Amino acid sequence: MEPGTLLSEAMKPVIAAAEEGAEVSVAVLDIASGDRAAFGDGAFETASIVKVDILATLLLQAQDENRGLTAREKQYATSMIDVSDNASASALWTEIGEAKGLAAANKRFGLTDTEGGAGTLWGLTRTTAADQLTLLQQVFADTGESSALSEASRTYLQGLMGSVAEGQDWGVSAVAVTGATGGRFALKNGWLPRTATGLWVINSIGRVSVADEREFLVAVVSNGNTTKAKGISLVESAGRAAVSAFTPKSGITDRT
């Protein structure tokens, strides 16, 4: 069967076990083959996964200006990705030109369904799993021919995503295997309780290495979760289902 069909089948038990009202969408790419699949095409609030997009935009703008990041920008970038510091994200959001700057970069990155949050509300940027997969392809591309980001920019962003703080390393990492060649995962997660409903937005995007040392890019977005813990469980289940569509016999290990 085609990967999309396999993914739809793999997601059936995930959807059946999800809370009533919770929604989830996932997109996955087999790095070696280039095959990809997606389940769901709705738009979701990004919460903190937009921080990858913010930094990618900053790096692209710096490339255009033929300069490296300043010490201050690097400090903000490290705090924004590694410990998900919101004040740092707000500072860089302003620096890139907020939603307008993000949109200009995303056009060059190939994202088509991502809309920046109004004003200073970067966390309410809306996106799709497919768009986040496209962004991951820009970040983890092997060559500059397939990415608007330079090798130095890609390496820098990959490094930060590979060193997120303990306690923030859940999500797509549930698919990864400890000790896999090249590091088991690099990711960024997002979590946000919506004030109006009390329900949680829980998202996770990144690169994972599985049991047979194959590597995948995985993006999972969700909303309508009654608790953060239940949202994390949903996202991790969706991530495992996504990779299983490409590795049905590989025996993916549950890290949790």
mmCIF file of C-alpha atoms in Angstrom:
data_model
loop_
_atom_site.group_PDB
_atom_site.id
_atom_site.type_symbol
_atom_site.label_atom_id
_atom_site.label_comp_id
_atom_site.label_asym_id
_atom_site.label_seq_id
_atom_site.Cartn_x
_atom_site.Cartn_y
_atom_site.Cartn_z
ATOM 1 C CA MET A 1 0.000 0.000 0.000
ATOM 2 C CA GLU A 2 1.008 3.629 -0.436
ATOM 3 C CA PRO A 3 2.477 5.410 2.633
ATOM 4 C CA GLY A 4 -0.597 7.657 2.890
ATOM 5 C CA THR A 5 -2.890 4.659 3.082
ATOM 6 C CA LEU A 6 -0.638 2.927 5.599
ATOM 7 C CA LEU A 7 -0.559 6.081 7.706
ATOM 8 C CA SER A 8 -4.351 6.365 7.674
ATOM 9 C CA GLU A 9 -4.588 2.770 8.857
ATOM 10 C CA ALA A 10 -1.947 3.302 11.536
ATOM 11 C CA MET A 11 -3.778 6.368 12.838
ATOM 12 C CA LYS A 12 -7.116 4.600 13.329
ATOM 13 C CA PRO A 13 -6.327 3.277 16.848
ATOM 14 C CA VAL A 14 -4.759 6.626 17.759
ATOM 15 C CA ILE A 15 -7.938 8.482 16.833
ATOM 16 C CA ALA A 16 -10.099 5.863 18.527
ATOM 17 C CA ALA A 17 -8.171 6.288 21.795
ATOM 18 C CA ALA A 18 -8.109 10.098 21.676
ATOM 19 C CA GLU A 19 -10.278 12.180 23.977
ATOM 20 C CA GLU A 20 -13.567 13.408 22.629
ATOM 21 C CA GLY A 21 -12.973 16.783 21.015
ATOM 22 C CA ALA A 22 -9.217 16.348 20.648
ATOM 23 C CA GLU A 23 -7.830 16.770 17.131
ATOM 24 C CA VAL A 24 -4.473 15.693 15.747
ATOM 25 C CA SER A 25 -2.639 15.909 12.443
ATOM 26 C CA VAL A 26 0.712 14.391 11.499
ATOM 27 C CA ALA A 27 3.149 14.489 8.589
ATOM 28 C CA VAL A 28 6.210 12.275 8.129
ATOM 29 C CA LEU A 29 9.139 12.015 5.715
ATOM 30 C CA ASP A 30 11.508 9.077 5.236
ATOM 31 C CA ILE A 31 14.793 10.961 4.770
ATOM 32 C CA ALA A 32 16.522 8.197 2.823
ATOM 33 C CA SER A 33 13.793 7.565 0.250
ATOM 34 C CA GLY A 34 12.126 10.975 0.199
ATOM 35 C CA ASP A 35 8.722 9.333 0.620
ATOM 36 C CA ARG A 36 6.244 11.285 2.717
ATOM 37 C CA ALA A 37 2.710 11.011 4.037
ATOM 38 C CA ALA A 38 0.268 13.156 5.993
ATOM 39 C CA PHE A 39 -2.848 12.565 8.035
ATOM 40 C CA GLY A 40 -5.204 15.520 8.437
ATOM 41 C CA ASP A 41 -4.890 18.917 6.799
ATOM 42 C CA GLY A 42 -6.405 21.286 9.338
ATOM 43 C CA ALA A 43 -4.671 24.402 10.683
ATOM 44 C CA PHE A 44 -3.559 24.460 14.328
ATOM 45 C CA GLU A 45 -2.034 27.058 16.648
ATOM 46 C CA THR A 46 1.712 26.559 16.802
ATOM 47 C CA ALA A 47 2.433 27.493 20.413
ATOM 48 C CA SER A 48 6.233 27.244 20.798
ATOM 49 C CA ILE A 49 7.067 25.172 17.723
ATOM 50 C CA VAL A 50 6.967 28.490 15.828
ATOM 51 C CA LYS A 51 10.252 29.285 17.539
ATOM 52 C CA VAL A 52 12.002 27.095 14.960
ATOM 53 C CA ASP A 53 10.410 29.186 12.215
ATOM 54 C CA ILE A 54 11.359 32.417 13.989
ATOM 55 C CA LEU A 55 15.008 31.377 14.216
ATOM 56 C CA ALA A 56 15.045 30.081 10.636
ATOM 57 C CA THR A 57 13.693 33.456 9.530
ATOM 58 C CA LEU A 58 16.321 35.339 11.543
ATOM 59 C CA LEU A 59 19.079 33.183 10.043
ATOM 60 C CA LEU A 60 17.766 33.749 6.523
ATOM 61 C CA GLN A 61 17.613 37.497 7.067
ATOM 62 C CA ALA A 62 21.184 37.464 8.427
ATOM 63 C CA GLN A 63 22.307 35.533 5.337
ATOM 64 C CA ASP A 64 20.698 38.179 3.130
ATOM 65 C CA GLU A 65 22.645 40.822 5.033
ATOM 66 C CA ASN A 66 25.840 38.765 4.661
ATOM 67 C CA ARG A 67 26.446 38.605 8.392
ATOM 68 C CA GLY A 68 26.439 36.168 11.270
ATOM 69 C CA LEU A 69 24.196 36.407 14.296
ATOM 70 C CA THR A 70 25.236 38.856 16.989
ATOM 71 C CA ALA A 71 26.101 37.662 20.495
ATOM 72 C CA ARG A 72 22.760 39.002 21.689
ATOM 73 C CA GLU A 73 20.858 37.185 18.945
ATOM 74 C CA LYS A 74 22.669 33.943 19.748
ATOM 75 C CA GLN A 75 21.781 34.310 23.418
ATOM 76 C CA TYR A 76 18.125 34.785 22.555
ATOM 77 C CA ALA A 77 18.203 31.913 20.067
ATOM 78 C CA THR A 78 19.718 29.475 22.554
ATOM 79 C CA SER A 79 17.212 30.375 25.275
ATOM 80 C CA MET A 80 14.306 30.300 22.821
ATOM 81 C CA ILE A 81 15.037 26.810 21.514
ATOM 82 C CA ASP A 82 16.807 24.984 24.324
ATOM 83 C CA VAL A 83 14.592 26.097 27.232
ATOM 84 C CA SER A 84 11.694 27.572 25.209
ATOM 85 C CA ASP A 85 12.087 31.019 26.747
ATOM 86 C CA ASN A 86 9.167 33.194 25.676
ATOM 87 C CA ALA A 87 10.800 36.557 26.335
ATOM 88 C CA SER A 88 13.617 35.610 23.968
ATOM 89 C CA ALA A 89 11.074 34.539 21.352
ATOM 90 C CA SER A 90 9.256 37.859 21.697
ATOM 91 C CA ALA A 91 12.503 39.768 21.213
ATOM 92 C CA LEU A 92 13.392 37.859 18.046
ATOM 93 C CA TRP A 93 9.794 37.993 16.774
ATOM 94 C CA THR A 94 10.036 41.778 16.883
ATOM 95 C CA GLU A 95 13.463 41.714 15.252
ATOM 96 C CA ILE A 96 12.345 39.630 12.256
ATOM 97 C CA GLY A 97 9.399 41.935 11.607
ATOM 98 C CA GLU A 98 6.706 39.851 13.308
ATOM 99 C CA ALA A 99 4.190 38.091 11.047
ATOM 100 C CA LYS A 100 5.227 40.034 7.935
ATOM 101 C CA GLY A 101 8.851 38.981 8.281
ATOM 102 C CA LEU A 102 7.852 35.382 8.993
ATOM 103 C CA ALA A 103 5.616 35.289 5.916
ATOM 104 C CA ALA A 104 8.378 36.587 3.647
ATOM 105 C CA ALA A 105 10.781 33.900 4.838
ATOM 106 C CA ASN A 106 8.157 31.159 4.701
ATOM 107 C CA LYS A 107 7.462 31.979 1.082
ATOM 108 C CA ARG A 108 11.097 31.205 0.339
ATOM 109 C CA PHE A 109 11.010 28.104 2.545
ATOM 110 C CA GLY A 110 8.005 26.757 0.622
ATOM 111 C CA LEU A 111 5.421 26.971 3.405
ATOM 112 C CA THR A 112 1.960 27.720 2.026
ATOM 113 C CA ASP A 113 -0.459 27.348 4.929
ATOM 114 C CA THR A 114 1.192 29.152 7.847
ATOM 115 C CA GLU A 115 -0.073 32.523 9.081
ATOM 116 C CA GLY A 116 1.790 34.474 11.739
ATOM 117 C CA GLY A 117 0.022 35.513 14.916
ATOM 118 C CA ALA A 118 -1.347 39.049 15.085
ATOM 119 C CA GLY A 119 0.890 41.689 16.633
ATOM 120 C CA THR A 120 3.057 40.217 19.370
ATOM 121 C CA LEU A 121 1.081 36.956 19.608
ATOM 122 C CA TRP A 122 3.625 34.709 17.903
ATOM 123 C CA GLY A 123 2.296 31.653 19.762
ATOM 124 C CA LEU A 124 -1.035 31.978 17.953
ATOM 125 C CA THR A 125 0.583 31.526 14.559
ATOM 126 C CA ARG A 126 -1.479 28.939 12.688
ATOM 127 C CA THR A 127 0.048 26.144 10.634
ATOM 128 C CA THR A 128 -0.455 22.640 9.283
ATOM 129 C CA ALA A 129 1.521 19.469 9.915
ATOM 130 C CA ALA A 130 2.462 19.422 6.225
ATOM 131 C CA ASP A 131 3.890 22.949 6.425
ATOM 132 C CA GLN A 132 5.895 22.046 9.518
ATOM 133 C CA LEU A 133 7.325 19.064 7.653
ATOM 134 C CA THR A 134 8.366 21.415 4.862
ATOM 135 C CA LEU A 135 10.085 23.627 7.434
ATOM 136 C CA LEU A 136 11.911 20.621 8.866
ATOM 137 C CA GLN A 137 13.123 19.774 5.374
ATOM 138 C CA GLN A 138 14.653 23.234 5.176
ATOM 139 C CA VAL A 139 16.368 22.806 8.537
ATOM 140 C CA PHE A 140 17.632 19.244 8.033
ATOM 141 C CA ALA A 141 18.449 19.333 4.319
ATOM 142 C CA ASP A 142 21.739 17.681 3.353
ATOM 143 C CA THR A 143 22.669 20.334 0.805
ATOM 144 C CA GLY A 144 22.029 23.994 0.137
ATOM 145 C CA GLU A 145 20.416 23.062 -3.156
ATOM 146 C CA SER A 146 17.312 21.926 -1.293
ATOM 147 C CA SER A 147 17.234 24.638 1.373
ATOM 148 C CA ALA A 148 17.201 28.420 1.491
ATOM 149 C CA LEU A 149 19.323 28.152 4.620
ATOM 150 C CA SER A 150 23.093 27.910 4.361
ATOM 151 C CA GLU A 151 24.999 24.931 5.731
ATOM 152 C CA ALA A 152 26.142 27.047 8.684
ATOM 153 C CA SER A 153 22.569 28.146 9.438
ATOM 154 C CA ARG A 154 21.249 24.599 9.208
ATOM 155 C CA THR A 155 23.987 23.205 11.427
ATOM 156 C CA TYR A 156 23.389 25.902 14.029
ATOM 157 C CA LEU A 157 19.634 25.319 14.203
ATOM 158 C CA GLN A 158 20.027 21.538 14.218
ATOM 159 C CA GLY A 159 22.430 21.822 17.124
ATOM 160 C CA LEU A 160 20.010 23.819 19.235
ATOM 161 C CA MET A 161 17.153 21.420 18.479
ATOM 162 C CA GLY A 162 19.411 18.567 19.513
ATOM 163 C CA SER A 163 20.059 20.009 22.972
ATOM 164 C CA VAL A 164 16.628 20.917 24.335
ATOM 165 C CA ALA A 165 16.297 20.925 28.103
ATOM 166 C CA GLU A 166 15.444 17.758 29.977
ATOM 167 C CA GLY A 167 11.717 17.742 30.606
ATOM 168 C CA GLN A 168 11.054 19.376 27.235
ATOM 169 C CA ASP A 169 12.282 16.409 25.188
ATOM 170 C CA TRP A 170 8.984 14.530 24.926
ATOM 171 C CA GLY A 171 6.967 14.292 21.707
ATOM 172 C CA VAL A 172 8.395 12.889 18.492
ATOM 173 C CA SER A 173 11.376 11.657 20.520
ATOM 174 C CA ALA A 174 9.131 8.794 21.669
ATOM 175 C CA VAL A 175 9.855 7.167 18.301
ATOM 176 C CA ALA A 176 13.634 7.408 18.655
ATOM 177 C CA VAL A 177 16.020 4.789 19.966
ATOM 178 C CA THR A 178 18.780 5.529 22.459
ATOM 179 C CA GLY A 179 22.208 5.288 20.921
ATOM 180 C CA ALA A 180 21.113 5.461 17.298
ATOM 181 C CA THR A 181 23.889 6.642 14.998
ATOM 182 C CA GLY A 182 24.045 10.402 14.668
ATOM 183 C CA GLY A 183 21.933 11.122 17.751
ATOM 184 C CA ARG A 184 18.471 9.813 18.423
ATOM 185 C CA PHE A 185 16.484 13.029 17.991
ATOM 186 C CA ALA A 186 16.441 16.776 17.519
ATOM 187 C CA LEU A 187 13.165 18.545 18.182
ATOM 188 C CA LYS A 188 11.106 21.482 19.373
ATOM 189 C CA ASN A 189 7.841 21.155 21.253
ATOM 190 C CA GLY A 190 4.961 23.524 21.877
ATOM 191 C CA TRP A 191 2.350 23.557 24.623
ATOM 192 C CA LEU A 192 -0.309 26.147 25.344
ATOM 193 C CA PRO A 193 -3.493 26.122 27.458
ATOM 194 C CA ARG A 194 -6.105 28.234 25.711
ATOM 195 C CA THR A 195 -7.602 30.815 28.079
ATOM 196 C CA ALA A 196 -11.102 30.663 26.650
ATOM 197 C CA THR A 197 -11.497 26.896 26.878
ATOM 198 C CA GLY A 198 -8.821 25.612 29.242
ATOM 199 C CA LEU A 199 -7.928 23.039 26.571
ATOM 200 C CA TRP A 200 -4.343 22.410 25.538
ATOM 201 C CA VAL A 201 -2.523 22.840 22.253
ATOM 202 C CA ILE A 202 0.297 20.257 22.187
ATOM 203 C CA ASN A 203 2.725 20.023 19.252
ATOM 204 C CA SER A 204 6.054 18.391 18.445
ATOM 205 C CA ILE A 205 8.342 18.594 15.395
ATOM 206 C CA GLY A 206 11.771 17.143 14.697
ATOM 207 C CA ARG A 207 14.086 14.501 13.325
ATOM 208 C CA VAL A 208 14.271 11.002 14.827
ATOM 209 C CA SER A 209 16.463 7.936 14.355
ATOM 210 C CA VAL A 210 14.661 4.597 14.730
ATOM 211 C CA ALA A 211 15.727 1.048 15.540
ATOM 212 C CA ASP A 212 17.202 0.231 12.133
ATOM 213 C CA GLU A 213 19.052 3.591 12.102
ATOM 214 C CA ARG A 214 16.713 5.023 9.505
ATOM 215 C CA GLU A 215 15.905 8.694 10.001
ATOM 216 C CA PHE A 216 12.578 10.466 9.725
ATOM 217 C CA LEU A 217 11.251 13.983 9.945
ATOM 218 C CA VAL A 218 8.013 14.072 11.907
ATOM 219 C CA ALA A 219 5.570 16.906 12.635
ATOM 220 C CA VAL A 220 2.578 16.422 14.927
ATOM 221 C CA VAL A 221 0.077 19.146 15.849
ATOM 222 C CA SER A 222 -2.931 18.815 18.122
ATOM 223 C CA ASN A 223 -5.548 20.746 20.068
ATOM 224 C CA GLY A 224 -8.558 20.150 22.304
ATOM 225 C CA ASN A 225 -6.575 18.201 24.921
ATOM 226 C CA THR A 226 -7.970 18.414 28.471
ATOM 227 C CA THR A 227 -4.511 18.195 30.050
ATOM 228 C CA LYS A 228 -0.928 18.652 28.930
ATOM 229 C CA ALA A 229 -0.162 15.030 29.788
ATOM 230 C CA LYS A 230 -3.004 13.694 27.656
ATOM 231 C CA GLY A 231 -1.915 15.905 24.792
ATOM 232 C CA ILE A 232 1.640 14.619 25.022
ATOM 233 C CA SER A 233 0.343 11.050 24.976
ATOM 234 C CA LEU A 234 -1.719 11.787 21.858
ATOM 235 C CA VAL A 235 1.193 13.443 20.066
ATOM 236 C CA GLU A 236 3.589 10.627 20.913
ATOM 237 C CA SER A 237 1.100 7.992 19.773
ATOM 238 C CA ALA A 238 0.612 9.847 16.489
ATOM 239 C CA GLY A 239 4.377 10.103 16.003
ATOM 240 C CA ARG A 240 4.841 6.374 16.514
ATOM 241 C CA ALA A 241 1.957 5.632 14.142
ATOM 242 C CA ALA A 242 3.457 7.915 11.491
ATOM 243 C CA VAL A 243 6.834 6.205 11.476
ATOM 244 C CA SER A 244 5.245 2.735 11.662
ATOM 245 C CA ALA A 245 3.643 3.439 8.267
ATOM 246 C CA PHE A 246 7.175 3.306 6.823
ATOM 247 C CA THR A 247 8.665 0.709 9.186
ATOM 248 C CA PRO A 248 5.874 -1.837 9.832
ATOM 249 C CA LYS A 249 8.354 -4.602 10.681
ATOM 250 C CA SER A 250 11.103 -2.620 12.366
ATOM 251 C CA GLY A 251 9.836 -2.962 15.921
ATOM 252 C CA ILE A 252 9.786 0.696 16.883
ATOM 253 C CA THR A 253 10.587 1.074 20.561
ATOM 254 C CA ASP A 254 8.354 3.070 22.882
ATOM 255 C CA ARG A 255 10.720 5.285 24.870
ATOM 256 C CA THR A 256 8.164 6.200 27.523
#
